mmCIF file of C-alpha atoms and ligand atoms in Angstrom:
data_model
loop_
_atom_site.group_PDB
_atom_site.id
_atom_site.type_symbol
_atom_site.label_atom_id
_atom_site.label_comp_id
_atom_site.label_asym_id
_atom_site.label_seq_id
_atom_site.Cartn_x
_atom_site.Cartn_y
_atom_site.Cartn_z
ATOM 1 C CA MET I 16 -3.681 7.212 2.034
ATOM 2 C CA CYS I 17 -1.950 10.552 2.491
ATOM 3 C CA ASP I 18 1.558 12.016 2.414
ATOM 4 C CA ILE I 19 2.881 14.154 5.238
ATOM 5 C CA PRO I 20 6.285 15.886 5.448
ATOM 6 C CA VAL I 21 8.354 13.933 7.980
ATOM 7 C CA ALA I 22 9.481 17.207 9.614
ATOM 8 C CA GLU I 23 5.843 17.799 10.609
ATOM 9 C CA THR I 24 5.522 14.461 12.425
ATOM 10 C CA CYS I 25 7.237 12.547 15.213
ATOM 11 C CA TRP I 26 7.804 9.516 12.915
ATOM 12 C CA ASP I 27 11.401 8.172 13.047
ATOM 13 C CA GLY I 28 10.889 5.620 10.257
ATOM 14 C CA PHE I 29 12.427 7.790 7.557
ATOM 15 C CA LEU I 30 15.739 8.064 9.432
ATOM 16 C CA THR I 31 15.814 4.349 10.192
ATOM 17 C CA GLN I 32 14.592 3.436 6.650
ATOM 18 C CA ARG I 33 11.688 1.490 8.137
ATOM 19 C CA TYR I 34 8.415 0.220 6.666
ATOM 20 C CA ASP I 35 5.639 -0.124 9.236
ATOM 21 C CA PHE I 36 2.814 -2.659 8.809
ATOM 22 C CA ASN I 37 0.151 -2.635 11.539
ATOM 23 C CA PHE I 38 -2.392 -5.470 11.626
ATOM 24 C CA THR I 39 -3.989 -4.655 14.991
ATOM 25 C CA LEU I 40 -7.211 -3.358 13.404
ATOM 26 C CA VAL I 41 -8.047 -6.848 12.118
ATOM 27 C CA THR I 42 -9.718 -7.318 15.543
ATOM 28 C CA GLN I 43 -12.082 -4.459 14.575
ATOM 29 C CA GLY I 44 -13.095 -6.086 11.304
ATOM 30 C CA LEU I 45 -10.383 -4.701 9.004
ATOM 31 C CA LYS I 46 -9.309 -7.238 6.398
ATOM 32 C CA GLY I 47 -5.951 -5.614 5.870
ATOM 33 C CA TYR I 48 -3.518 -3.335 7.641
ATOM 34 C CA LEU I 49 -2.279 0.188 8.217
ATOM 35 C CA TRP I 50 1.054 1.192 6.733
ATOM 36 C CA ALA I 51 3.632 3.961 7.086
ATOM 37 C CA PHE I 52 6.323 4.074 4.397
ATOM 38 C CA PRO I 53 9.207 6.532 3.961
ATOM 39 C CA CYS I 54 9.260 8.388 0.616
ATOM 40 C CA LEU I 55 10.694 11.472 -1.101
ATOM 41 C CA ILE I 56 8.349 13.984 -2.731
ATOM 42 C CA ASN I 57 10.202 16.755 -4.598
ATOM 43 C CA GLU I 58 13.320 15.702 -2.642
ATOM 44 C CA VAL I 59 11.485 16.357 0.649
ATOM 45 C CA PRO I 60 11.261 13.410 3.103
ATOM 46 C CA HIS I 61 7.628 12.371 3.585
ATOM 47 C CA VAL I 62 5.774 9.578 5.315
ATOM 48 C CA ASN I 63 3.145 7.869 3.182
ATOM 49 C CA VAL I 64 0.424 6.603 5.536
ATOM 50 C CA GLY I 65 -2.480 4.451 4.444
ATOM 51 C CA ILE I 66 -4.972 1.695 5.133
ATOM 52 C CA TYR I 67 -5.392 -1.440 3.004
ATOM 53 C CA SER I 68 -8.760 -3.143 3.089
ATOM 54 C CA LEU I 69 -10.118 -6.087 1.137
ATOM 55 C CA GLY I 70 -13.486 -5.256 -0.400
ATOM 56 C CA ASN I 71 -15.567 -7.899 1.377
ATOM 57 C CA THR I 72 -15.507 -6.252 4.805
ATOM 58 C CA ARG I 73 -18.246 -4.782 6.938
ATOM 59 C CA LEU I 74 -16.270 -1.523 7.213
ATOM 60 C CA SER I 75 -17.488 1.353 5.041
ATOM 61 C CA ASN I 76 -15.154 3.815 3.305
ATOM 62 C CA ALA I 77 -16.055 6.354 6.012
ATOM 63 C CA ASP I 78 -14.996 3.789 8.676
ATOM 64 C CA LEU I 79 -11.673 3.286 6.876
ATOM 65 C CA GLN I 80 -10.994 7.029 6.777
ATOM 66 C CA ARG I 81 -11.901 7.333 10.487
ATOM 67 C CA LEU I 82 -9.552 4.463 11.426
ATOM 68 C CA LEU I 83 -6.768 5.949 9.315
ATOM 69 C CA ALA I 84 -7.233 9.421 10.838
ATOM 70 C CA TYR I 85 -7.158 7.843 14.323
ATOM 71 C CA ASP I 86 -3.912 6.012 13.533
ATOM 72 C CA LEU I 87 -2.445 9.151 11.998
ATOM 73 C CA ALA I 88 -2.807 10.976 15.312
ATOM 74 C CA ARG I 89 -0.079 8.628 16.632
ATOM 75 C CA LEU I 90 2.419 10.433 14.369
ATOM 76 C CA LYS I 91 1.389 13.777 15.864
ATOM 77 C CA PRO I 92 1.112 15.495 12.464
ATOM 78 C CA GLN I 93 1.126 19.289 12.515
ATOM 79 C CA VAL I 94 -1.093 19.423 9.394
ATOM 80 C CA SER I 95 -4.675 19.700 10.622
ATOM 81 C CA SER I 96 -6.448 18.197 7.583
ATOM 82 C CA PRO I 97 -4.217 15.940 5.474
ATOM 83 C CA LYS I 98 -5.301 15.340 1.884
ATOM 84 C CA PHE I 99 -6.608 11.769 1.642
ATOM 85 C CA ARG I 100 -6.629 9.836 -1.641
ATOM 86 C CA ALA I 101 -8.228 6.439 -2.311
ATOM 87 C CA PHE I 102 -7.712 3.774 -4.978
ATOM 88 C CA PRO I 103 -9.626 0.546 -5.633
ATOM 89 C CA ILE I 104 -7.661 -2.728 -5.557
ATOM 90 C CA TYR I 105 -9.305 -6.012 -6.518
ATOM 91 C CA GLY I 106 -7.922 -9.114 -4.780
ATOM 92 C CA TYR I 107 -7.565 -12.328 -6.816
ATOM 93 C CA THR I 108 -10.374 -14.808 -6.130
ATOM 94 C CA PRO I 109 -9.911 -18.397 -7.372
ATOM 95 C CA GLY I 110 -12.633 -19.635 -9.700
ATOM 96 C CA ARG I 111 -13.554 -16.259 -11.191
ATOM 97 C CA PRO I 112 -13.285 -16.287 -15.008
ATOM 98 C CA LEU I 113 -10.239 -14.431 -16.346
ATOM 99 C CA ALA I 114 -11.138 -14.502 -20.043
ATOM 100 C CA ALA I 115 -13.957 -14.227 -22.552
ATOM 101 C CA PRO I 116 -13.970 -14.264 -26.355
ATOM 102 C CA HIS I 117 -11.424 -11.611 -27.465
ATOM 103 C CA VAL I 118 -10.634 -10.719 -23.834
ATOM 104 C CA VAL I 119 -7.890 -11.830 -21.413
ATOM 105 C CA LEU I 120 -7.471 -10.231 -18.006
ATOM 106 C CA VAL I 121 -4.062 -9.489 -16.476
ATOM 107 C CA GLY I 122 -2.691 -7.583 -13.493
ATOM 108 C CA ASP I 123 -5.170 -5.745 -11.299
ATOM 109 C CA ALA I 124 -8.008 -6.544 -13.702
ATOM 110 C CA ALA I 125 -7.449 -10.252 -12.941
ATOM 111 C CA GLY I 126 -6.625 -9.634 -9.287
ATOM 112 C CA ALA I 127 -3.709 -8.454 -7.167
ATOM 113 C CA GLU I 128 -2.573 -10.705 -4.347
ATOM 114 C CA PRO I 129 -5.196 -10.311 -1.629
ATOM 115 C CA LEU I 130 -3.098 -10.696 1.551
ATOM 116 C CA MET I 131 -0.991 -7.517 1.205
ATOM 117 C CA GLY I 132 -2.485 -5.939 -1.934
ATOM 118 C CA GLU I 133 0.803 -6.279 -3.825
ATOM 119 C CA GLY I 134 0.433 -6.369 -7.576
ATOM 120 C CA ILE I 135 3.519 -5.067 -9.367
ATOM 121 C CA SER I 136 5.506 -8.317 -9.628
ATOM 122 C CA PHE I 137 2.270 -10.255 -10.199
ATOM 123 C CA ALA I 138 1.277 -7.879 -13.035
ATOM 124 C CA LEU I 139 4.582 -8.680 -14.777
ATOM 125 C CA GLU I 140 3.988 -12.431 -14.307
ATOM 126 C CA TYR I 141 0.405 -12.115 -15.568
ATOM 127 C CA GLY I 142 1.745 -10.300 -18.652
ATOM 128 C CA LYS I 143 4.137 -13.153 -19.414
ATOM 129 C CA PHE I 144 1.358 -15.704 -18.955
ATOM 130 C CA ALA I 145 -1.095 -13.798 -21.189
ATOM 131 C CA ALA I 146 1.554 -13.347 -23.912
ATOM 132 C CA GLN I 147 2.063 -17.119 -24.005
ATOM 133 C CA ALA I 148 -1.699 -17.623 -24.345
ATOM 134 C CA ILE I 149 -2.091 -14.975 -27.044
ATOM 135 C CA LEU I 150 0.899 -16.001 -29.201
ATOM 136 C CA PRO I 151 -0.621 -19.211 -30.679
ATOM 137 C CA THR I 152 -3.885 -17.383 -31.487
ATOM 138 C CA LEU I 153 -2.011 -15.283 -34.051
ATOM 139 C CA ARG I 154 -1.639 -18.536 -36.011
ATOM 140 C CA THR I 155 -4.926 -20.313 -35.170
ATOM 141 C CA ARG I 156 -7.030 -17.094 -35.279
ATOM 142 C CA ARG I 157 -9.171 -18.567 -32.479
ATOM 143 C CA TRP I 158 -9.760 -15.861 -29.903
ATOM 144 C CA ASP I 159 -12.247 -17.581 -27.595
ATOM 145 C CA PHE I 160 -9.566 -18.092 -24.870
ATOM 146 C CA SER I 161 -11.793 -20.855 -23.524
ATOM 147 C CA GLU I 162 -8.907 -22.570 -21.698
ATOM 148 C CA TYR I 163 -7.211 -19.456 -20.319
ATOM 149 C CA SER I 164 -8.849 -19.424 -16.865
ATOM 150 C CA GLU I 165 -8.265 -23.130 -16.221
ATOM 151 C CA THR I 166 -4.687 -23.088 -17.512
ATOM 152 C CA PHE I 167 -4.018 -20.065 -15.314
ATOM 153 C CA ALA I 168 -5.451 -21.811 -12.229
ATOM 154 C CA ARG I 169 -3.089 -24.781 -12.842
ATOM 155 C CA SER I 170 -0.018 -22.570 -13.390
ATOM 156 C CA GLY I 171 2.531 -21.752 -10.678
ATOM 157 C CA LEU I 172 1.259 -18.161 -10.629
ATOM 158 C CA GLY I 173 -2.384 -19.257 -10.288
ATOM 159 C CA LYS I 174 -1.494 -21.646 -7.464
ATOM 160 C CA LYS I 175 0.489 -18.982 -5.618
ATOM 161 C CA LEU I 176 -2.389 -16.485 -5.872
ATOM 162 C CA ALA I 177 -4.874 -19.153 -4.740
ATOM 163 C CA ARG I 178 -2.691 -19.870 -1.685
ATOM 164 C CA LEU I 179 -2.457 -16.151 -0.935
ATOM 165 C CA HIS I 180 -6.250 -15.977 -1.185
ATOM 166 C CA MET I 181 -6.494 -18.834 1.325
ATOM 167 C CA THR I 182 -3.908 -17.179 3.612
ATOM 168 C CA ALA I 183 -5.909 -13.919 3.486
ATOM 169 C CA CYS I 184 -9.059 -15.868 4.490
ATOM 170 C CA LEU I 185 -7.174 -17.386 7.462
ATOM 171 C CA PHE I 186 -5.556 -14.150 8.672
ATOM 172 C CA TYR I 187 -8.507 -11.821 8.027
ATOM 173 C CA GLY I 188 -11.372 -14.253 8.746
ATOM 174 C CA SER I 189 -12.900 -15.731 11.910
ATOM 175 C CA THR I 190 -9.655 -17.639 12.761
ATOM 176 C CA SER I 191 -7.460 -14.527 12.548
ATOM 177 C CA ARG I 192 -6.548 -14.436 16.270
ATOM 178 C CA PHE I 193 -5.186 -17.992 16.124
ATOM 179 C CA TRP I 194 -3.066 -17.365 12.990
ATOM 180 C CA PHE I 195 -1.650 -14.028 14.179
ATOM 181 C CA ALA I 196 -0.805 -15.580 17.573
ATOM 182 C CA LEU I 197 0.922 -18.507 15.858
ATOM 183 C CA ALA I 198 2.822 -16.230 13.455
ATOM 184 C CA ALA I 199 3.930 -14.010 16.352
ATOM 185 C CA ARG I 200 5.243 -16.958 18.391
ATOM 186 C CA SER I 201 6.906 -19.155 15.771
ATOM 187 C CA ARG I 202 10.139 -17.810 14.273
ATOM 188 C CA ARG I 203 10.231 -20.794 11.918
ATOM 189 C CA LEU I 204 6.764 -19.979 10.605
ATOM 190 C CA GLN I 205 7.830 -16.350 10.091
ATOM 191 C CA SER I 206 10.961 -17.473 8.226
ATOM 192 C CA VAL I 207 9.184 -20.035 5.990
ATOM 193 C CA GLY I 208 6.283 -17.618 5.388
ATOM 194 C CA LEU I 209 8.569 -14.775 4.293
ATOM 195 C CA LYS I 210 10.691 -17.047 2.087
ATOM 196 C CA TRP I 211 7.528 -18.425 0.463
ATOM 197 C CA TYR I 212 6.042 -14.938 -0.041
ATOM 198 C CA ASN I 213 9.273 -13.627 -1.579
ATOM 199 C CA GLY I 214 9.909 -16.761 -3.683
ATOM 200 C CA VAL I 215 13.244 -17.424 -1.945
ATOM 201 C CA GLU I 216 14.995 -20.863 -1.861
ATOM 202 C CA GLY I 217 12.273 -22.366 -4.059
ATOM 203 C CA TRP I 218 9.691 -22.222 -1.240
ATOM 204 C CA HIS I 219 6.949 -21.028 -3.586
ATOM 205 C CA GLN I 220 7.249 -24.349 -5.439
ATOM 206 C CA ARG I 221 7.187 -26.581 -2.369
ATOM 207 C CA SER I 222 4.062 -28.234 -0.994
ATOM 208 C CA GLY I 223 2.105 -27.110 2.051
ATOM 209 C CA TRP I 224 3.150 -30.338 3.813
ATOM 210 C CA GLU I 225 6.823 -29.494 3.363
ATOM 211 C CA ALA I 226 6.142 -26.129 5.003
ATOM 212 C CA VAL I 227 4.312 -27.808 7.913
ATOM 213 C CA ARG I 228 7.230 -30.270 8.341
ATOM 214 C CA ALA I 229 9.794 -27.430 8.312
ATOM 215 C CA VAL I 230 7.857 -25.541 10.984
ATOM 216 C CA LEU I 231 7.196 -28.567 13.237
ATOM 217 C CA GLN I 232 10.404 -30.612 12.880
ATOM 218 C CA PRO I 233 12.366 -30.968 16.137
ATOM 219 C CA ARG I 234 15.495 -28.828 16.512
ATOM 220 C CA THR I 235 18.812 -30.593 15.823
ATOM 221 C CA GLY I 236 22.237 -29.928 17.383
HETATM 222 C C1 LIG W 25 -1.827 3.105 -2.880
HETATM 223 C C2 LIG W 25 -1.303 1.849 -3.524
HETATM 224 C C3 LIG W 25 -0.107 1.321 -3.116
HETATM 225 C C4 LIG W 25 0.377 0.167 -3.709
HETATM 226 N N1 LIG W 25 1.583 -0.331 -3.291
HETATM 227 C C5 LIG W 25 2.076 -1.419 -3.885
HETATM 228 C C6 LIG W 25 3.357 -1.928 -3.493
HETATM 229 O O1 LIG W 25 4.024 -1.393 -2.608
HETATM 230 N N2 LIG W 25 3.823 -3.032 -4.122
HETATM 231 C C7 LIG W 25 3.110 -3.671 -5.108
HETATM 232 O O2 LIG W 25 3.569 -4.683 -5.642
HETATM 233 N N3 LIG W 25 1.896 -3.212 -5.480
HETATM 234 C C8 LIG W 25 1.363 -2.104 -4.912
HETATM 235 N N4 LIG W 25 0.145 -1.636 -5.300
HETATM 236 C C9 LIG W 25 -0.604 -2.364 -6.343
HETATM 237 C C10 LIG W 25 -0.003 -2.073 -7.702
HETATM 238 O O3 LIG W 25 0.074 -0.674 -7.906
HETATM 239 C C11 LIG W 25 -0.903 -2.691 -8.789
HETATM 240 O O4 LIG W 25 -1.199 -4.027 -8.439
HETATM 241 C C12 LIG W 25 -0.192 -2.675 -10.144
HETATM 242 O O5 LIG W 25 0.116 -1.344 -10.511
HETATM 243 C C13 LIG W 25 -1.109 -3.314 -11.196
HETATM 244 O O6 LIG W 25 -0.559 -3.138 -12.465
HETATM 245 P P1 LIG W 25 -1.506 -3.146 -13.725
HETATM 246 O O7 LIG W 25 -0.600 -2.985 -14.913
HETATM 247 O O8 LIG W 25 -2.404 -4.339 -13.690
HETATM 248 O O9 LIG W 25 -2.480 -1.900 -13.568
HETATM 249 P P2 LIG W 25 -2.133 -0.352 -13.528
HETATM 250 O O10 LIG W 25 -0.762 -0.100 -12.954
HETATM 251 O O11 LIG W 25 -3.315 0.297 -12.887
HETATM 252 O O12 LIG W 25 -2.053 0.019 -15.069
HETATM 253 C C14 LIG W 25 -3.215 0.098 -15.851
HETATM 254 C C15 LIG W 25 -2.985 1.202 -16.869
HETATM 255 O O13 LIG W 25 -4.032 1.179 -17.822
HETATM 256 C C16 LIG W 25 -4.424 2.514 -18.075
HETATM 257 N N5 LIG W 25 -5.805 2.474 -18.597
HETATM 258 C C17 LIG W 25 -6.950 2.293 -17.911
HETATM 259 N N6 LIG W 25 -8.003 2.321 -18.741
HETATM 260 C C18 LIG W 25 -7.509 2.510 -19.964
HETATM 261 C C19 LIG W 25 -8.096 2.621 -21.251
HETATM 262 N N7 LIG W 25 -9.411 2.520 -21.422
HETATM 263 N N8 LIG W 25 -7.282 2.812 -22.319
HETATM 264 C C20 LIG W 25 -5.931 2.878 -22.159
HETATM 265 N N9 LIG W 25 -5.323 2.785 -20.969
HETATM 266 C C21 LIG W 25 -6.102 2.590 -19.904
HETATM 267 C C22 LIG W 25 -4.292 3.218 -16.738
HETATM 268 O O14 LIG W 25 -4.171 4.614 -16.897
HETATM 269 C C23 LIG W 25 -2.987 2.597 -16.210
HETATM 270 O O15 LIG W 25 -1.840 3.291 -16.653
HETATM 271 C C24 LIG W 25 -0.363 -0.475 -4.733
HETATM 272 C C25 LIG W 25 -1.582 0.063 -5.156
HETATM 273 C C26 LIG W 25 -2.052 1.211 -4.547
HETATM 274 C C27 LIG W 25 -3.357 1.781 -5.013
#
């Protein structure tokens, strides 16, 4: 990612308070997206531009930087060589152990959500979950945490991350064209998907079948 003063670009997203997500590079093998976010650095309006990529892709880091530089040209930046910075993000993968004797993983160490690479709210939820697992060990003095991974997988948080892992496989895998086309055409799917992602109206606790019914049910009135 890199930060560029808005005044040195043609980007209008700062004025309109817009966040841009661009998934078009999925067709070139990217398992992720390009973003452009408005931000203030030392009170100066900037655009933060970056590329998110899941680790299991055929694209190298050099490919990612090339694709990002190509996309950056769209903003017509006046800076000739922007300063790029990179950070590793590990996406949650169901079935991977999250604990060992004297060790419990939380947050990015356990896995951020793989579809968008979001991890702040999940890190807070992980913290709550780990605290509940650690508390009884202060009394029992058993620190093997042998049930932690399985209990996590059965929890609401574990199920949500597993579904996001599956969604990432659908949208970034061999069926990506179908799922993007469907998401682009169906307003109901967009609405249910966003509500589920944001945990609105209890959608994160409803079953997949309920979501399918809500998307397919005939219009009334
Ligand atoms: C460029 C970028 C943009 C992102 N944007 C978003 C976003 O918009 N929304 C969102 O939800 N998520 C976003 N994320 C992901 C989010 O930042 C992480 O998922 C989240 O910060 C994870 O929290 P954490 O507490 O697990 O880890 P961290 O925030 O990485 O905290 C770990 C801490 O441990 C410290 N530490 C490491 N080793 C040691 C050690 N040996 N001893 C003591 N301390 C140590 C580190 O210095 C760090 O302070 C983004 C990530 C990146 C890289």
